[in-house]
Amino acid sequence: MQSLPSESADVVAKHLVASGQLLDVDPEAAWQHALVAQKRGGRIAAVREAAGVAAYKAGHFREALAELRTVRRMTGDDSYLPLMADCERGLGRPERALDLATSPEVAGLDTPAKVEMLIVAAGARHDLGQHDAAVVSLQVQQLRTNSRAPWRARLWYAYADALISVGRTAEARDWLVKAAEADADGETDAAERLDEIDGIVFDEVWDEESDGEDDGEDGTAADSEDSEDEAGPDEDDATDGR
């Protein structure tokens, strides 16, 4: 921010902070804050980076791709290649996503970024109907990791999803169990997918329980009315008897 006048730097900083705070709860609002920051501090790579990430989160893939390309030109940093590839998928261009996934620069990425690119590339193959190829592309060394790497849940989930797409549901369930156990931050819906596989539909269970409660209440009321009807003649007889 040192290249900006102090007043502009303060405004940009405030909007970047707001964007970061809203990123996971209101991506569209985060994007709007990032846009304001970008208009005032567009020459700063960190500002363009924040705008690109916010645009991606909000589903503005064309804008996100443009911002991330700019960041890459400004910094020479290839770490956002997986995000750029996913933007291509979001724009309906899976072939371009695969081109990025097989570019020479991917070899220089760190392990988390490489894994993310694997996941994006598998998604692109699904987009193209190449489901068997998606399964094979995820059968990498990292799939068998014994570490507590933060990317493991997403990789295991992606592999389970690929197995489901080719009808290997029993195998997929095992990987979904692993993904659900590793997904402490709720990045995937592995637990819900497990419920689907196991045939658990909570809405139906809840409806059945509700019906049972209604029946019970109706039955109790009916029994009570019957009891009162039966008690009536006895009381009259007793009065007559006195």
Short mmCIF file of N, CA, C and O in Angstrom, two decimals, residues 145-229:
data_model
loop_
_atom_site.label_atom_id
_atom_site.label_comp_id
_atom_site.label_asym_id
_atom_site.label_seq_id
_atom_site.Cartn_x
_atom_site.Cartn_y
_atom_site.Cartn_z
N THR A 145 -1.98 -40.99 1.47
CA THR A 145 -1.22 -40.27 2.50
C THR A 145 -1.61 -40.70 3.91
O THR A 145 -2.78 -41.00 4.18
N ASN A 146 -0.63 -40.75 4.78
CA ASN A 146 -0.86 -41.01 6.20
C ASN A 146 -0.72 -39.73 7.02
O ASN A 146 -0.81 -39.75 8.24
N SER A 147 -0.50 -38.61 6.32
CA SER A 147 -0.31 -37.34 7.01
C SER A 147 -1.68 -36.73 7.33
O SER A 147 -2.72 -37.23 6.92
N ARG A 148 -1.66 -35.63 8.07
CA ARG A 148 -2.87 -34.89 8.38
C ARG A 148 -2.96 -33.64 7.51
O ARG A 148 -3.43 -32.58 7.95
N ALA A 149 -2.51 -33.77 6.28
CA ALA A 149 -2.51 -32.64 5.35
C ALA A 149 -3.92 -32.09 5.16
O ALA A 149 -4.89 -32.86 5.07
N PRO A 150 -4.07 -30.78 5.12
CA PRO A 150 -5.40 -30.18 5.02
C PRO A 150 -6.13 -30.50 3.72
O PRO A 150 -7.36 -30.38 3.66
N TRP A 151 -5.39 -30.93 2.69
CA TRP A 151 -6.03 -31.20 1.41
C TRP A 151 -6.57 -32.63 1.30
O TRP A 151 -7.25 -32.98 0.34
N ARG A 152 -6.28 -33.48 2.27
CA ARG A 152 -6.61 -34.91 2.12
C ARG A 152 -8.12 -35.14 2.01
O ARG A 152 -8.56 -35.98 1.23
N ALA A 153 -8.93 -34.41 2.79
CA ALA A 153 -10.38 -34.63 2.74
C ALA A 153 -10.94 -34.32 1.35
O ALA A 153 -11.78 -35.06 0.83
N ARG A 154 -10.45 -33.23 0.75
CA ARG A 154 -10.93 -32.86 -0.58
C ARG A 154 -10.50 -33.87 -1.63
O ARG A 154 -11.26 -34.20 -2.53
N LEU A 155 -9.29 -34.39 -1.52
CA LEU A 155 -8.82 -35.39 -2.48
C LEU A 155 -9.60 -36.69 -2.33
O LEU A 155 -10.03 -37.28 -3.33
N TRP A 156 -9.79 -37.14 -1.11
CA TRP A 156 -10.55 -38.37 -0.88
C TRP A 156 -12.00 -38.23 -1.34
O TRP A 156 -12.57 -39.15 -1.92
N TYR A 157 -12.57 -37.06 -1.11
CA TYR A 157 -13.94 -36.83 -1.56
C TYR A 157 -14.02 -36.85 -3.09
O TYR A 157 -14.93 -37.45 -3.66
N ALA A 158 -13.06 -36.20 -3.73
CA ALA A 158 -13.05 -36.18 -5.20
C ALA A 158 -12.92 -37.58 -5.77
O ALA A 158 -13.57 -37.93 -6.76
N TYR A 159 -12.09 -38.40 -5.13
CA TYR A 159 -11.91 -39.77 -5.60
C TYR A 159 -13.19 -40.58 -5.40
O TYR A 159 -13.61 -41.34 -6.28
N ALA A 160 -13.84 -40.39 -4.26
CA ALA A 160 -15.11 -41.08 -4.01
C ALA A 160 -16.15 -40.67 -5.05
O ALA A 160 -16.89 -41.51 -5.58
N ASP A 161 -16.20 -39.40 -5.35
CA ASP A 161 -17.15 -38.90 -6.34
C ASP A 161 -16.88 -39.51 -7.71
O ASP A 161 -17.80 -39.88 -8.44
N ALA A 162 -15.60 -39.64 -8.05
CA ALA A 162 -15.23 -40.26 -9.33
C ALA A 162 -15.64 -41.73 -9.37
O ALA A 162 -16.14 -42.22 -10.39
N LEU A 163 -15.45 -42.43 -8.26
CA LEU A 163 -15.85 -43.84 -8.20
C LEU A 163 -17.36 -44.00 -8.34
O LEU A 163 -17.84 -44.91 -9.02
N ILE A 164 -18.11 -43.11 -7.72
CA ILE A 164 -19.57 -43.16 -7.84
C ILE A 164 -19.99 -42.98 -9.29
O ILE A 164 -20.92 -43.64 -9.78
N SER A 165 -19.29 -42.11 -10.01
CA SER A 165 -19.66 -41.82 -11.40
C SER A 165 -19.49 -43.02 -12.31
O SER A 165 -20.10 -43.08 -13.38
N VAL A 166 -18.66 -44.00 -11.90
CA VAL A 166 -18.48 -45.21 -12.72
C VAL A 166 -19.14 -46.43 -12.06
O VAL A 166 -18.86 -47.56 -12.42
N GLY A 167 -19.98 -46.19 -11.07
CA GLY A 167 -20.75 -47.26 -10.47
C GLY A 167 -20.04 -48.07 -9.40
O GLY A 167 -20.55 -49.11 -8.98
N ARG A 168 -18.90 -47.62 -8.93
CA ARG A 168 -18.15 -48.36 -7.90
C ARG A 168 -18.50 -47.80 -6.51
O ARG A 168 -17.67 -47.26 -5.79
N THR A 169 -19.77 -47.94 -6.17
CA THR A 169 -20.31 -47.28 -4.99
C THR A 169 -19.74 -47.84 -3.69
O THR A 169 -19.49 -47.08 -2.75
N ALA A 170 -19.54 -49.13 -3.62
CA ALA A 170 -19.02 -49.73 -2.38
C ALA A 170 -17.63 -49.19 -2.06
O ALA A 170 -17.33 -48.86 -0.90
N GLU A 171 -16.78 -49.09 -3.08
CA GLU A 171 -15.45 -48.51 -2.87
C GLU A 171 -15.56 -47.04 -2.50
O GLU A 171 -14.83 -46.54 -1.62
N ALA A 172 -16.47 -46.36 -3.17
CA ALA A 172 -16.64 -44.93 -2.91
C ALA A 172 -17.02 -44.68 -1.46
O ALA A 172 -16.56 -43.72 -0.85
N ARG A 173 -17.83 -45.56 -0.90
CA ARG A 173 -18.26 -45.37 0.49
C ARG A 173 -17.07 -45.36 1.44
O ARG A 173 -17.01 -44.54 2.37
N ASP A 174 -16.12 -46.25 1.21
CA ASP A 174 -14.93 -46.29 2.07
C ASP A 174 -14.17 -44.97 2.03
O ASP A 174 -13.70 -44.48 3.06
N TRP A 175 -14.06 -44.38 0.85
CA TRP A 175 -13.34 -43.12 0.72
C TRP A 175 -14.15 -41.96 1.29
O TRP A 175 -13.57 -40.99 1.82
N LEU A 176 -15.47 -42.04 1.20
CA LEU A 176 -16.30 -41.00 1.80
C LEU A 176 -16.19 -41.02 3.32
O LEU A 176 -16.21 -39.97 3.97
N VAL A 177 -16.08 -42.23 3.89
CA VAL A 177 -15.89 -42.34 5.34
C VAL A 177 -14.59 -41.64 5.74
O VAL A 177 -14.55 -40.86 6.70
N LYS A 178 -13.53 -41.89 4.99
CA LYS A 178 -12.24 -41.26 5.27
C LYS A 178 -12.35 -39.74 5.13
O LYS A 178 -11.83 -38.98 5.97
N ALA A 179 -13.03 -39.30 4.08
CA ALA A 179 -13.16 -37.87 3.85
C ALA A 179 -13.96 -37.20 4.96
O ALA A 179 -13.59 -36.13 5.45
N ALA A 180 -15.05 -37.83 5.36
CA ALA A 180 -15.90 -37.26 6.42
C ALA A 180 -15.14 -37.15 7.74
O ALA A 180 -15.25 -36.16 8.46
N GLU A 181 -14.34 -38.16 8.04
CA GLU A 181 -13.57 -38.15 9.29
C GLU A 181 -12.48 -37.08 9.26
O GLU A 181 -12.16 -36.49 10.30
N ALA A 182 -11.94 -36.82 8.08
CA ALA A 182 -10.84 -35.85 7.97
C ALA A 182 -11.33 -34.42 7.78
O ALA A 182 -10.56 -33.47 7.97
N ASP A 183 -12.60 -34.27 7.43
CA ASP A 183 -13.12 -32.95 7.06
C ASP A 183 -13.61 -32.18 8.29
O ASP A 183 -14.81 -31.99 8.48
N ALA A 184 -12.68 -31.71 9.09
CA ALA A 184 -13.04 -31.00 10.32
C ALA A 184 -13.66 -29.64 10.04
O ALA A 184 -14.45 -29.13 10.85
N ASP A 185 -13.35 -29.04 8.89
CA ASP A 185 -13.84 -27.70 8.58
C ASP A 185 -15.09 -27.69 7.70
O ASP A 185 -15.57 -26.63 7.31
N GLY A 186 -15.61 -28.87 7.39
CA GLY A 186 -16.83 -28.93 6.59
C GLY A 186 -16.66 -28.43 5.17
O GLY A 186 -17.57 -27.82 4.60
N GLU A 187 -15.51 -28.69 4.57
CA GLU A 187 -15.27 -28.25 3.19
C GLU A 187 -16.05 -29.09 2.17
O GLU A 187 -16.28 -28.63 1.05
N THR A 188 -16.41 -30.29 2.54
CA THR A 188 -17.15 -31.17 1.63
C THR A 188 -18.47 -31.57 2.27
O THR A 188 -18.71 -31.32 3.45
N ASP A 189 -19.32 -32.21 1.48
CA ASP A 189 -20.57 -32.76 2.03
C ASP A 189 -20.46 -34.29 2.11
O ASP A 189 -21.42 -35.01 1.85
N ALA A 190 -19.28 -34.76 2.52
CA ALA A 190 -19.03 -36.20 2.57
C ALA A 190 -20.03 -36.92 3.47
O ALA A 190 -20.51 -38.01 3.14
N ALA A 191 -20.35 -36.33 4.62
CA ALA A 191 -21.28 -36.98 5.54
C ALA A 191 -22.66 -37.14 4.91
O ALA A 191 -23.31 -38.18 5.04
N GLU A 192 -23.11 -36.10 4.20
CA GLU A 192 -24.42 -36.17 3.55
C GLU A 192 -24.41 -37.21 2.42
O GLU A 192 -25.40 -37.94 2.24
N ARG A 193 -23.31 -37.28 1.68
CA ARG A 193 -23.23 -38.28 0.61
C ARG A 193 -23.25 -39.69 1.19
O ARG A 193 -23.83 -40.61 0.59
N LEU A 194 -22.63 -39.86 2.35
CA LEU A 194 -22.68 -41.16 3.02
C LEU A 194 -24.11 -41.54 3.37
O LEU A 194 -24.53 -42.69 3.20
N ASP A 195 -24.86 -40.57 3.87
CA ASP A 195 -26.25 -40.83 4.21
C ASP A 195 -27.05 -41.25 2.98
O ASP A 195 -27.90 -42.13 3.04
N GLU A 196 -26.76 -40.61 1.85
CA GLU A 196 -27.45 -40.96 0.61
C GLU A 196 -27.14 -42.40 0.21
O GLU A 196 -28.03 -43.17 -0.17
N ILE A 197 -25.88 -42.75 0.30
CA ILE A 197 -25.47 -44.11 -0.07
C ILE A 197 -26.10 -45.13 0.86
O ILE A 197 -26.55 -46.21 0.43
N ASP A 198 -26.16 -44.82 2.14
CA ASP A 198 -26.71 -45.75 3.11
C ASP A 198 -28.24 -45.76 3.13
O ASP A 198 -28.86 -46.49 3.89
N GLY A 199 -28.84 -44.91 2.31
CA GLY A 199 -30.29 -44.91 2.22
C GLY A 199 -30.98 -44.22 3.37
O GLY A 199 -32.15 -44.48 3.65
N ILE A 200 -30.26 -43.30 4.03
CA ILE A 200 -30.86 -42.59 5.15
C ILE A 200 -31.44 -41.28 4.63
O ILE A 200 -30.73 -40.45 4.09
N VAL A 201 -32.75 -41.13 4.78
CA VAL A 201 -33.42 -39.91 4.37
C VAL A 201 -34.10 -39.35 5.61
O VAL A 201 -35.15 -39.82 6.03
N PHE A 202 -33.49 -38.34 6.20
CA PHE A 202 -33.96 -37.85 7.48
C PHE A 202 -35.36 -37.26 7.40
O PHE A 202 -36.14 -37.33 8.35
N ASP A 203 -35.71 -36.64 6.28
CA ASP A 203 -37.04 -36.05 6.14
C ASP A 203 -38.12 -37.11 6.28
O ASP A 203 -39.14 -36.90 6.93
N GLU A 204 -37.89 -38.28 5.67
CA GLU A 204 -38.87 -39.34 5.74
C GLU A 204 -39.00 -39.88 7.16
O GLU A 204 -40.09 -40.15 7.64
N VAL A 205 -37.86 -40.02 7.82
CA VAL A 205 -37.89 -40.50 9.20
C VAL A 205 -38.66 -39.52 10.07
O VAL A 205 -39.48 -39.90 10.90
N TRP A 206 -38.41 -38.23 9.87
CA TRP A 206 -39.09 -37.20 10.65
C TRP A 206 -40.59 -37.23 10.39
O TRP A 206 -41.40 -37.12 11.30
N ASP A 207 -40.98 -37.41 9.11
CA ASP A 207 -42.40 -37.47 8.78
C ASP A 207 -43.07 -38.65 9.46
O ASP A 207 -44.18 -38.54 9.97
N GLU A 208 -42.38 -39.80 9.48
CA GLU A 208 -42.95 -40.98 10.11
C GLU A 208 -43.14 -40.76 11.61
O GLU A 208 -44.15 -41.14 12.19
N GLU A 209 -42.14 -40.11 12.24
CA GLU A 209 -42.25 -39.84 13.67
C GLU A 209 -43.40 -38.88 13.95
O GLU A 209 -44.16 -39.04 14.91
N SER A 210 -43.53 -37.86 13.10
CA SER A 210 -44.59 -36.89 13.27
C SER A 210 -45.95 -37.54 13.14
O SER A 210 -46.88 -37.28 13.91
N ASP A 211 -46.10 -38.44 12.14
CA ASP A 211 -47.37 -39.14 11.95
C ASP A 211 -47.71 -39.97 13.16
O ASP A 211 -48.84 -40.04 13.61
N GLY A 212 -46.68 -40.60 13.73
CA GLY A 212 -46.92 -41.43 14.91
C GLY A 212 -47.39 -40.61 16.09
O GLY A 212 -48.28 -41.01 16.84
N GLU A 213 -46.82 -39.41 16.26
CA GLU A 213 -47.22 -38.55 17.36
C GLU A 213 -48.66 -38.10 17.18
O GLU A 213 -49.44 -38.05 18.12
N ASP A 214 -49.03 -37.75 15.94
CA ASP A 214 -50.39 -37.32 15.69
C ASP A 214 -51.38 -38.42 16.00
O ASP A 214 -52.43 -38.20 16.60
N ASP A 215 -51.02 -39.64 15.58
CA ASP A 215 -51.91 -40.77 15.83
C ASP A 215 -52.10 -40.97 17.31
O ASP A 215 -53.19 -41.26 17.79
N GLY A 216 -50.96 -40.83 18.04
CA GLY A 216 -51.03 -41.03 19.47
C GLY A 216 -51.92 -40.02 20.13
O GLY A 216 -52.74 -40.33 21.00
N GLU A 217 -51.82 -38.74 19.73
CA GLU A 217 -52.63 -37.71 20.32
C GLU A 217 -54.10 -37.93 20.01
O GLU A 217 -54.96 -37.79 20.85
N ASP A 218 -54.39 -38.28 18.73
CA ASP A 218 -55.79 -38.53 18.36
C ASP A 218 -56.35 -39.69 19.14
O ASP A 218 -57.47 -39.67 19.61
N GLY A 219 -55.53 -40.74 19.28
CA GLY A 219 -55.99 -41.92 19.98
C GLY A 219 -56.28 -41.63 21.43
O GLY A 219 -57.29 -42.08 22.01
N THR A 220 -55.43 -40.81 22.07
CA THR A 220 -55.63 -40.47 23.48
C THR A 220 -56.90 -39.68 23.66
O THR A 220 -57.68 -39.91 24.58
N ALA A 221 -57.11 -38.72 22.72
CA ALA A 221 -58.30 -37.90 22.82
C ALA A 221 -59.55 -38.75 22.66
O ALA A 221 -60.53 -38.60 23.39
N ALA A 222 -59.51 -39.66 21.69
CA ALA A 222 -60.67 -40.52 21.46
C ALA A 222 -60.95 -41.38 22.65
O ALA A 222 -62.09 -41.57 23.07
N ASP A 223 -59.88 -41.94 23.25
CA ASP A 223 -60.06 -42.78 24.42
C ASP A 223 -60.67 -41.99 25.56
O ASP A 223 -61.51 -42.47 26.30
N SER A 224 -60.24 -40.73 25.68
CA SER A 224 -60.74 -39.89 26.76
C SER A 224 -62.22 -39.63 26.60
O SER A 224 -63.00 -39.70 27.55
N GLU A 225 -62.62 -39.32 25.32
CA GLU A 225 -64.03 -39.08 25.07
C GLU A 225 -64.86 -40.32 25.34
O GLU A 225 -65.95 -40.27 25.92
N ASP A 226 -64.35 -41.48 24.93
CA ASP A 226 -65.07 -42.72 25.16
C ASP A 226 -65.24 -42.96 26.65
O ASP A 226 -66.30 -43.40 27.11
N SER A 227 -64.20 -42.63 27.42
CA SER A 227 -64.26 -42.85 28.86
C SER A 227 -65.33 -41.99 29.49
O SER A 227 -66.06 -42.40 30.39
N GLU A 228 -65.42 -40.70 29.00
CA GLU A 228 -66.42 -39.80 29.54
C GLU A 228 -67.81 -40.30 29.21
O GLU A 228 -68.72 -40.24 30.03
N ASP A 229 -67.98 -40.81 27.94
CA ASP A 229 -69.29 -41.32 27.55
C ASP A 229 -69.69 -42.50 28.41
O ASP A 229 -70.84 -42.65 28.81
#
